[in-house]
Amino acid sequence: MNAVEDNAWSRAFRDLAAGLPRPEAILAISAHWHVAGTFATSNERPPTIHDFGGFPDELHRVQYPAPGSPALARRAVGLVGDSRASLREDWGLDHGTWSVLVHLSPGADVPVVQLSIDARLPPAGHLAIGRALSPLRDEGVLLLASGNVVHNLGHAFAAARRGEGGTPGWARDFDEGIAAALVGRDEAFLAGAISSDAGRLAHPTPDHYLPLLYAVGAATADDQVRFPITGFDMGSLSMRSVLLGGRHDGT
């Protein structure tokens, strides 16, 4: 609903957009394309996918008509390796991508390619794909990793039914632990986090955590680590945004 509502999160996304340079293209890694394989959308005009139910018609009517970029899709597949990745035209931009981009790039005039998350890979495999994609950053491509640092919808809905407010300690601890590991460049911790007891509570399924590993893998030691948005929605959904980029000298 953040895509269509005027609330603290949508305003924060728009504020974030104001400080970002305009990219040549966007490569989006969304929690909602979690399948057996690594694929890149090669559509000239990727469709807007409404991969959800039970929401108001207003949300289902949203269209994000950004052009695709077959050239970027081919480049991404080439960097990952033709034996490990391939092109697909039977997907488009799902809500993990467009619900953020309606605020970050509201004109829908920057080409967007979506990359799937291979559900068969261990966390280290996702970091490795991020490292392989890192050259795209020097080619003017924004890597957008869309998920949540903490994402336990079951707990969030149950707490809402019980009328409980506030963020539980386990959710806050996991969120802060990931933030500290990002600042400390602790890839081993980040790779193992969702296998811990705390990680399984924060992420009953791994799909919303794994996009972060692509961004971490693509980052360099010179990148600044910033958290332009922090906080929780519905108690146990972390809305922390991580910005990896920009050198310490301000460039």
PDB file of C-alpha atoms in Angstrom:
ATOM      1  CA  MET A   1       0.000   0.000   0.000  1.00  0.00           C
ATOM      2  CA  ASN A   2       3.012   2.306   0.288  1.00  0.00           C
ATOM      3  CA  ALA A   3       2.840   2.550  -3.506  1.00  0.00           C
ATOM      4  CA  VAL A   4      -0.444   4.467  -3.396  1.00  0.00           C
ATOM      5  CA  GLU A   5      -0.626   5.925   0.104  1.00  0.00           C
ATOM      6  CA  ASP A   6       0.816   9.214   1.292  1.00  0.00           C
ATOM      7  CA  ASN A   7       2.497   8.064   4.487  1.00  0.00           C
ATOM      8  CA  ALA A   8       5.816   8.245   6.293  1.00  0.00           C
ATOM      9  CA  TRP A   9       7.352   5.511   4.145  1.00  0.00           C
ATOM     10  CA  SER A  10       6.254   6.825   0.760  1.00  0.00           C
ATOM     11  CA  ARG A  11       7.432  10.313   1.689  1.00  0.00           C
ATOM     12  CA  ALA A  12      10.772   8.864   2.826  1.00  0.00           C
ATOM     13  CA  PHE A  13      11.196   7.068  -0.523  1.00  0.00           C
ATOM     14  CA  ARG A  14      10.528  10.314  -2.376  1.00  0.00           C
ATOM     15  CA  ASP A  15      13.042  12.133  -0.193  1.00  0.00           C
ATOM     16  CA  LEU A  16      15.582   9.404  -0.923  1.00  0.00           C
ATOM     17  CA  ALA A  17      14.981   9.766  -4.651  1.00  0.00           C
ATOM     18  CA  ALA A  18      15.848  13.459  -4.504  1.00  0.00           C
ATOM     19  CA  GLY A  19      19.399  12.600  -3.403  1.00  0.00           C
ATOM     20  CA  LEU A  20      20.098   9.898  -5.984  1.00  0.00           C
ATOM     21  CA  PRO A  21      21.751  10.577  -9.352  1.00  0.00           C
ATOM     22  CA  ARG A  22      19.687   9.659 -12.390  1.00  0.00           C
ATOM     23  CA  PRO A  23      20.906   6.241 -13.565  1.00  0.00           C
ATOM     24  CA  GLU A  24      21.241   5.066 -17.141  1.00  0.00           C
ATOM     25  CA  ALA A  25      19.218   1.980 -16.198  1.00  0.00           C
ATOM     26  CA  ILE A  26      18.059   0.016 -13.159  1.00  0.00           C
ATOM     27  CA  LEU A  27      18.680  -3.650 -12.383  1.00  0.00           C
ATOM     28  CA  ALA A  28      16.148  -4.708  -9.752  1.00  0.00           C
ATOM     29  CA  ILE A  29      16.448  -7.786  -7.550  1.00  0.00           C
ATOM     30  CA  SER A  30      13.022  -8.360  -6.006  1.00  0.00           C
ATOM     31  CA  ALA A  31      12.031 -10.731  -3.215  1.00  0.00           C
ATOM     32  CA  HIS A  32       9.017 -11.674  -5.312  1.00  0.00           C
ATOM     33  CA  TRP A  33      10.880 -13.450  -8.110  1.00  0.00           C
ATOM     34  CA  HIS A  34      12.337 -16.266  -6.006  1.00  0.00           C
ATOM     35  CA  VAL A  35      12.570 -19.245  -8.352  1.00  0.00           C
ATOM     36  CA  ALA A  36      14.824 -22.104  -9.408  1.00  0.00           C
ATOM     37  CA  GLY A  37      17.342 -20.218 -11.488  1.00  0.00           C
ATOM     38  CA  THR A  38      18.878 -16.838 -12.264  1.00  0.00           C
ATOM     39  CA  PHE A  39      16.997 -15.022 -15.018  1.00  0.00           C
ATOM     40  CA  ALA A  40      16.915 -11.495 -16.415  1.00  0.00           C
ATOM     41  CA  THR A  41      13.861  -9.955 -18.033  1.00  0.00           C
ATOM     42  CA  SER A  42      14.626  -9.180 -21.676  1.00  0.00           C
ATOM     43  CA  ASN A  43      11.275  -7.591 -22.563  1.00  0.00           C
ATOM     44  CA  GLU A  44      11.308  -4.354 -24.523  1.00  0.00           C
ATOM     45  CA  ARG A  45       8.220  -3.358 -22.516  1.00  0.00           C
ATOM     46  CA  PRO A  46       8.049  -5.367 -19.270  1.00  0.00           C
ATOM     47  CA  PRO A  47       4.477  -5.684 -17.974  1.00  0.00           C
ATOM     48  CA  THR A  48       3.454  -4.463 -14.535  1.00  0.00           C
ATOM     49  CA  ILE A  49       2.736  -7.597 -12.488  1.00  0.00           C
ATOM     50  CA  HIS A  50       0.148  -7.446  -9.706  1.00  0.00           C
ATOM     51  CA  ASP A  51       1.364 -10.482  -7.790  1.00  0.00           C
ATOM     52  CA  PHE A  52      -0.902 -10.170  -4.750  1.00  0.00           C
ATOM     53  CA  GLY A  53      -4.523 -10.431  -3.700  1.00  0.00           C
ATOM     54  CA  GLY A  54      -6.918  -8.928  -1.212  1.00  0.00           C
ATOM     55  CA  PHE A  55      -5.899  -5.321  -1.752  1.00  0.00           C
ATOM     56  CA  PRO A  56      -7.990  -2.369  -2.980  1.00  0.00           C
ATOM     57  CA  ASP A  57      -8.622  -1.910  -6.689  1.00  0.00           C
ATOM     58  CA  GLU A  58      -6.546   1.271  -6.542  1.00  0.00           C
ATOM     59  CA  LEU A  59      -3.421  -0.831  -6.067  1.00  0.00           C
ATOM     60  CA  HIS A  60      -4.347  -3.286  -8.820  1.00  0.00           C
ATOM     61  CA  ARG A  61      -4.787  -0.388 -11.229  1.00  0.00           C
ATOM     62  CA  VAL A  62      -1.211   0.855 -10.783  1.00  0.00           C
ATOM     63  CA  GLN A  63       0.856   0.620 -13.943  1.00  0.00           C
ATOM     64  CA  TYR A  64       4.593   1.234 -14.123  1.00  0.00           C
ATOM     65  CA  PRO A  65       5.314   1.498 -17.865  1.00  0.00           C
ATOM     66  CA  ALA A  66       9.102   1.779 -17.730  1.00  0.00           C
ATOM     67  CA  PRO A  67      10.918   0.476 -20.801  1.00  0.00           C
ATOM     68  CA  GLY A  68      13.014  -2.629 -20.519  1.00  0.00           C
ATOM     69  CA  SER A  69      16.593  -2.986 -21.708  1.00  0.00           C
ATOM     70  CA  PRO A  70      17.428  -6.187 -23.577  1.00  0.00           C
ATOM     71  CA  ALA A  71      21.020  -4.941 -23.802  1.00  0.00           C
ATOM     72  CA  LEU A  72      21.301  -4.645 -20.009  1.00  0.00           C
ATOM     73  CA  ALA A  73      19.630  -8.043 -19.583  1.00  0.00           C
ATOM     74  CA  ARG A  74      22.212  -9.615 -21.892  1.00  0.00           C
ATOM     75  CA  ARG A  75      25.026  -7.786 -20.110  1.00  0.00           C
ATOM     76  CA  ALA A  76      23.845  -9.009 -16.693  1.00  0.00           C
ATOM     77  CA  VAL A  77      23.565 -12.600 -17.919  1.00  0.00           C
ATOM     78  CA  GLY A  78      27.024 -12.341 -19.430  1.00  0.00           C
ATOM     79  CA  LEU A  79      28.525 -11.104 -16.178  1.00  0.00           C
ATOM     80  CA  VAL A  80      26.883 -13.870 -14.128  1.00  0.00           C
ATOM     81  CA  GLY A  81      27.797 -16.435 -16.792  1.00  0.00           C
ATOM     82  CA  ASP A  82      25.722 -18.029 -19.538  1.00  0.00           C
ATOM     83  CA  SER A  83      25.971 -21.368 -17.758  1.00  0.00           C
ATOM     84  CA  ARG A  84      24.377 -19.899 -14.606  1.00  0.00           C
ATOM     85  CA  ALA A  85      21.911 -17.332 -15.951  1.00  0.00           C
ATOM     86  CA  SER A  86      19.614 -16.818 -18.927  1.00  0.00           C
ATOM     87  CA  LEU A  87      17.042 -14.440 -20.392  1.00  0.00           C
ATOM     88  CA  ARG A  88      13.282 -14.612 -19.813  1.00  0.00           C
ATOM     89  CA  GLU A  89      10.384 -12.764 -21.407  1.00  0.00           C
ATOM     90  CA  ASP A  90       7.574 -14.376 -19.402  1.00  0.00           C
ATOM     91  CA  TRP A  91       8.034 -12.093 -16.377  1.00  0.00           C
ATOM     92  CA  GLY A  92       8.000  -8.337 -15.899  1.00  0.00           C
ATOM     93  CA  LEU A  93       8.158  -5.899 -13.005  1.00  0.00           C
ATOM     94  CA  ASP A  94       6.516  -7.320  -9.891  1.00  0.00           C
ATOM     95  CA  HIS A  95       5.391  -5.273  -6.920  1.00  0.00           C
ATOM     96  CA  GLY A  96       8.728  -5.696  -5.163  1.00  0.00           C
ATOM     97  CA  THR A  97      10.133  -3.528  -7.936  1.00  0.00           C
ATOM     98  CA  TRP A  98       7.400  -1.125  -8.995  1.00  0.00           C
ATOM     99  CA  SER A  99       6.031  -0.310  -5.534  1.00  0.00           C
ATOM    100  CA  VAL A 100       9.430   1.249  -4.772  1.00  0.00           C
ATOM    101  CA  LEU A 101      10.155   2.719  -8.205  1.00  0.00           C
ATOM    102  CA  VAL A 102       6.880   4.655  -8.338  1.00  0.00           C
ATOM    103  CA  HIS A 103       8.593   6.860  -5.736  1.00  0.00           C
ATOM    104  CA  LEU A 104      12.276   6.545  -6.676  1.00  0.00           C
ATOM    105  CA  SER A 105      11.685   7.014 -10.418  1.00  0.00           C
ATOM    106  CA  PRO A 106       8.100   8.245 -10.759  1.00  0.00           C
ATOM    107  CA  GLY A 107       8.447   9.217 -14.407  1.00  0.00           C
ATOM    108  CA  ALA A 108       8.963   5.536 -15.357  1.00  0.00           C
ATOM    109  CA  ASP A 109      11.389   6.811 -17.991  1.00  0.00           C
ATOM    110  CA  VAL A 110      14.515   4.896 -16.891  1.00  0.00           C
ATOM    111  CA  PRO A 111      14.907   1.378 -18.364  1.00  0.00           C
ATOM    112  CA  VAL A 112      14.356  -1.400 -15.818  1.00  0.00           C
ATOM    113  CA  VAL A 113      15.470  -5.037 -15.905  1.00  0.00           C
ATOM    114  CA  GLN A 114      14.500  -7.451 -13.146  1.00  0.00           C
ATOM    115  CA  LEU A 115      16.799 -10.250 -12.002  1.00  0.00           C
ATOM    116  CA  SER A 116      15.458 -13.346 -10.292  1.00  0.00           C
ATOM    117  CA  ILE A 117      16.743 -14.867  -7.062  1.00  0.00           C
ATOM    118  CA  ASP A 118      17.848 -18.481  -7.435  1.00  0.00           C
ATOM    119  CA  ALA A 119      16.141 -20.305  -4.566  1.00  0.00           C
ATOM    120  CA  ARG A 120      18.599 -23.201  -4.876  1.00  0.00           C
ATOM    121  CA  LEU A 121      21.687 -21.188  -3.957  1.00  0.00           C
ATOM    122  CA  PRO A 122      23.184 -20.795  -0.475  1.00  0.00           C
ATOM    123  CA  PRO A 123      23.650 -17.206   0.768  1.00  0.00           C
ATOM    124  CA  ALA A 124      27.257 -17.156  -0.420  1.00  0.00           C
ATOM    125  CA  GLY A 125      26.010 -17.812  -3.934  1.00  0.00           C
ATOM    126  CA  HIS A 126      23.907 -14.653  -3.892  1.00  0.00           C
ATOM    127  CA  LEU A 127      26.879 -12.630  -2.671  1.00  0.00           C
ATOM    128  CA  ALA A 128      28.914 -14.055  -5.546  1.00  0.00           C
ATOM    129  CA  ILE A 129      26.317 -12.986  -8.112  1.00  0.00           C
ATOM    130  CA  GLY A 130      26.348  -9.501  -6.602  1.00  0.00           C
ATOM    131  CA  ARG A 131      30.131  -9.370  -7.012  1.00  0.00           C
ATOM    132  CA  ALA A 132      29.802 -10.479 -10.632  1.00  0.00           C
ATOM    133  CA  LEU A 133      27.311  -7.680 -11.300  1.00  0.00           C
ATOM    134  CA  SER A 134      29.432  -4.984  -9.662  1.00  0.00           C
ATOM    135  CA  PRO A 135      30.881  -3.657 -12.982  1.00  0.00           C
ATOM    136  CA  LEU A 136      27.404  -2.440 -13.902  1.00  0.00           C
ATOM    137  CA  ARG A 137      27.754   0.309 -11.310  1.00  0.00           C
ATOM    138  CA  ASP A 138      30.521   1.920 -13.364  1.00  0.00           C
ATOM    139  CA  GLU A 139      28.244   1.717 -16.394  1.00  0.00           C
ATOM    140  CA  GLY A 140      25.613   3.947 -14.818  1.00  0.00           C
ATOM    141  CA  VAL A 141      23.322   1.149 -13.622  1.00  0.00           C
ATOM    142  CA  LEU A 142      21.547   1.400 -10.271  1.00  0.00           C
ATOM    143  CA  LEU A 143      21.276  -1.948  -8.506  1.00  0.00           C
ATOM    144  CA  LEU A 144      18.015  -1.958  -6.574  1.00  0.00           C
ATOM    145  CA  ALA A 145      17.629  -4.747  -4.012  1.00  0.00           C
ATOM    146  CA  SER A 146      14.038  -4.872  -2.781  1.00  0.00           C
ATOM    147  CA  GLY A 147      13.142  -6.840   0.337  1.00  0.00           C
ATOM    148  CA  ASN A 148      13.113  -6.263   4.108  1.00  0.00           C
ATOM    149  CA  VAL A 149      15.766  -6.640   6.799  1.00  0.00           C
ATOM    150  CA  VAL A 150      13.039  -8.170   8.992  1.00  0.00           C
ATOM    151  CA  HIS A 151       9.945  -9.704   7.370  1.00  0.00           C
ATOM    152  CA  ASN A 152       7.633 -11.855   9.487  1.00  0.00           C
ATOM    153  CA  LEU A 153       4.162 -11.260   8.083  1.00  0.00           C
ATOM    154  CA  GLY A 154       2.607 -13.986  10.208  1.00  0.00           C
ATOM    155  CA  HIS A 155       3.684 -12.248  13.382  1.00  0.00           C
ATOM    156  CA  ALA A 156       2.652  -8.843  12.029  1.00  0.00           C
ATOM    157  CA  PHE A 157      -0.880  -9.968  11.162  1.00  0.00           C
ATOM    158  CA  ALA A 158      -1.310 -11.898  14.413  1.00  0.00           C
ATOM    159  CA  ALA A 159      -0.190  -8.904  16.455  1.00  0.00           C
ATOM    160  CA  ALA A 160      -2.624  -6.684  14.559  1.00  0.00           C
ATOM    161  CA  ARG A 161      -5.496  -9.075  15.284  1.00  0.00           C
ATOM    162  CA  ARG A 162      -4.601  -9.029  18.980  1.00  0.00           C
ATOM    163  CA  GLY A 163      -4.354  -5.262  18.983  1.00  0.00           C
ATOM    164  CA  GLU A 164      -0.696  -5.382  19.968  1.00  0.00           C
ATOM    165  CA  GLY A 165       1.553  -2.489  19.017  1.00  0.00           C
ATOM    166  CA  GLY A 166       5.258  -1.890  19.178  1.00  0.00           C
ATOM    167  CA  THR A 167       8.226  -3.762  17.787  1.00  0.00           C
ATOM    168  CA  PRO A 168       9.285  -6.988  19.543  1.00  0.00           C
ATOM    169  CA  GLY A 169      12.837  -7.141  20.846  1.00  0.00           C
ATOM    170  CA  TRP A 170      13.854  -9.993  18.539  1.00  0.00           C
ATOM    171  CA  ALA A 171      12.913  -7.931  15.475  1.00  0.00           C
ATOM    172  CA  ARG A 172      14.766  -4.859  16.664  1.00  0.00           C
ATOM    173  CA  ASP A 173      17.831  -6.910  17.648  1.00  0.00           C
ATOM    174  CA  PHE A 174      18.024  -8.605  14.243  1.00  0.00           C
ATOM    175  CA  ASP A 175      17.589  -5.311  12.409  1.00  0.00           C
ATOM    176  CA  GLU A 176      20.329  -3.633  14.437  1.00  0.00           C
ATOM    177  CA  GLY A 177      22.628  -6.643  14.087  1.00  0.00           C
ATOM    178  CA  ILE A 178      22.348  -6.553  10.301  1.00  0.00           C
ATOM    179  CA  ALA A 179      22.983  -2.805  10.286  1.00  0.00           C
ATOM    180  CA  ALA A 180      26.142  -3.274  12.361  1.00  0.00           C
ATOM    181  CA  ALA A 181      27.355  -6.059  10.068  1.00  0.00           C
ATOM    182  CA  LEU A 182      26.805  -3.838   7.032  1.00  0.00           C
ATOM    183  CA  VAL A 183      28.846  -1.036   8.554  1.00  0.00           C
ATOM    184  CA  GLY A 184      31.535  -3.532   9.575  1.00  0.00           C
ATOM    185  CA  ARG A 185      31.569  -5.254   6.162  1.00  0.00           C
ATOM    186  CA  ASP A 186      31.043  -8.602   7.888  1.00  0.00           C
ATOM    187  CA  GLU A 187      29.981 -10.726   4.921  1.00  0.00           C
ATOM    188  CA  ALA A 188      30.292 -13.962   6.901  1.00  0.00           C
ATOM    189  CA  PHE A 189      27.758 -12.702   9.448  1.00  0.00           C
ATOM    190  CA  LEU A 190      25.425 -11.436   6.723  1.00  0.00           C
ATOM    191  CA  ALA A 191      25.578 -14.754   4.882  1.00  0.00           C
ATOM    192  CA  GLY A 192      24.833 -16.787   7.992  1.00  0.00           C
ATOM    193  CA  ALA A 193      22.306 -14.512   9.650  1.00  0.00           C
ATOM    194  CA  ILE A 194      19.119 -16.165   8.399  1.00  0.00           C
ATOM    195  CA  SER A 195      20.333 -19.615   9.445  1.00  0.00           C
ATOM    196  CA  SER A 196      20.400 -18.622  13.114  1.00  0.00           C
ATOM    197  CA  ASP A 197      17.431 -18.965  15.455  1.00  0.00           C
ATOM    198  CA  ALA A 198      16.981 -15.187  15.355  1.00  0.00           C
ATOM    199  CA  GLY A 199      17.210 -15.240  11.562  1.00  0.00           C
ATOM    200  CA  ARG A 200      14.529 -17.884  11.190  1.00  0.00           C
ATOM    201  CA  LEU A 201      12.231 -15.800  13.385  1.00  0.00           C
ATOM    202  CA  ALA A 202      12.982 -12.627  11.442  1.00  0.00           C
ATOM    203  CA  HIS A 203      12.597 -14.508   8.130  1.00  0.00           C
ATOM    204  CA  PRO A 204      10.362 -17.597   8.159  1.00  0.00           C
ATOM    205  CA  THR A 205      11.210 -17.737   4.442  1.00  0.00           C
ATOM    206  CA  PRO A 206      14.461 -16.306   3.014  1.00  0.00           C
ATOM    207  CA  ASP A 207      13.071 -14.468  -0.019  1.00  0.00           C
ATOM    208  CA  HIS A 208      12.851 -11.002   1.574  1.00  0.00           C
ATOM    209  CA  TYR A 209      16.362 -11.187   3.031  1.00  0.00           C
ATOM    210  CA  LEU A 210      18.330 -12.442   0.040  1.00  0.00           C
ATOM    211  CA  PRO A 211      18.108  -9.278  -2.138  1.00  0.00           C
ATOM    212  CA  LEU A 212      20.333  -7.509   0.379  1.00  0.00           C
ATOM    213  CA  LEU A 213      23.166  -9.952  -0.373  1.00  0.00           C
ATOM    214  CA  TYR A 214      23.238  -8.897  -4.034  1.00  0.00           C
ATOM    215  CA  ALA A 215      23.751  -5.268  -3.028  1.00  0.00           C
ATOM    216  CA  VAL A 216      26.404  -6.242  -0.487  1.00  0.00           C
ATOM    217  CA  GLY A 217      28.222  -8.366  -3.045  1.00  0.00           C
ATOM    218  CA  ALA A 218      28.247  -5.501  -5.544  1.00  0.00           C
ATOM    219  CA  ALA A 219      29.600  -3.011  -3.003  1.00  0.00           C
ATOM    220  CA  THR A 220      33.255  -2.065  -2.658  1.00  0.00           C
ATOM    221  CA  ALA A 221      35.401  -1.295   0.360  1.00  0.00           C
ATOM    222  CA  ASP A 222      35.293   2.391  -0.566  1.00  0.00           C
ATOM    223  CA  ASP A 223      31.511   2.631  -0.522  1.00  0.00           C
ATOM    224  CA  GLN A 224      29.793   4.551   2.193  1.00  0.00           C
ATOM    225  CA  VAL A 225      27.079   2.681   4.106  1.00  0.00           C
ATOM    226  CA  ARG A 226      24.080   4.824   4.911  1.00  0.00           C
ATOM    227  CA  PHE A 227      20.626   4.164   6.304  1.00  0.00           C
ATOM    228  CA  PRO A 228      18.419   6.939   4.922  1.00  0.00           C
ATOM    229  CA  ILE A 229      15.230   5.280   6.199  1.00  0.00           C
ATOM    230  CA  THR A 230      14.798   3.308   9.421  1.00  0.00           C
ATOM    231  CA  GLY A 231      11.880   2.070  11.486  1.00  0.00           C
ATOM    232  CA  PHE A 232       9.241  -0.662  11.547  1.00  0.00           C
ATOM    233  CA  ASP A 233       5.823  -1.042   9.982  1.00  0.00           C
ATOM    234  CA  MET A 234       3.209  -3.338  11.526  1.00  0.00           C
ATOM    235  CA  GLY A 235       5.592  -4.091  14.377  1.00  0.00           C
ATOM    236  CA  SER A 236       7.812  -6.693  12.738  1.00  0.00           C
ATOM    237  CA  LEU A 237       8.436  -5.422   9.206  1.00  0.00           C
ATOM    238  CA  SER A 238      11.702  -3.505   9.086  1.00  0.00           C
ATOM    239  CA  MET A 239      11.584  -0.584   6.663  1.00  0.00           C
ATOM    240  CA  ARG A 240      15.317   0.074   6.931  1.00  0.00           C
ATOM    241  CA  SER A 241      16.767   1.238   3.619  1.00  0.00           C
ATOM    242  CA  VAL A 242      20.450   0.689   2.956  1.00  0.00           C
ATOM    243  CA  LEU A 243      22.347   2.917   0.565  1.00  0.00           C
ATOM    244  CA  LEU A 244      25.684   1.480  -0.535  1.00  0.00           C
ATOM    245  CA  GLY A 245      27.543   3.917  -2.713  1.00  0.00           C
ATOM    246  CA  GLY A 246      29.426   7.169  -2.858  1.00  0.00           C
ATOM    247  CA  ARG A 247      33.026   7.424  -1.806  1.00  0.00           C
ATOM    248  CA  HIS A 248      34.121   8.781   1.542  1.00  0.00           C
ATOM    249  CA  ASP A 249      35.529  11.856  -0.212  1.00  0.00           C
ATOM    250  CA  GLY A 250      31.968  12.770  -1.212  1.00  0.00           C
ATOM    251  CA  THR A 251      32.122  11.760  -4.874  1.00  0.00           C
TER     252      THR A 251
END
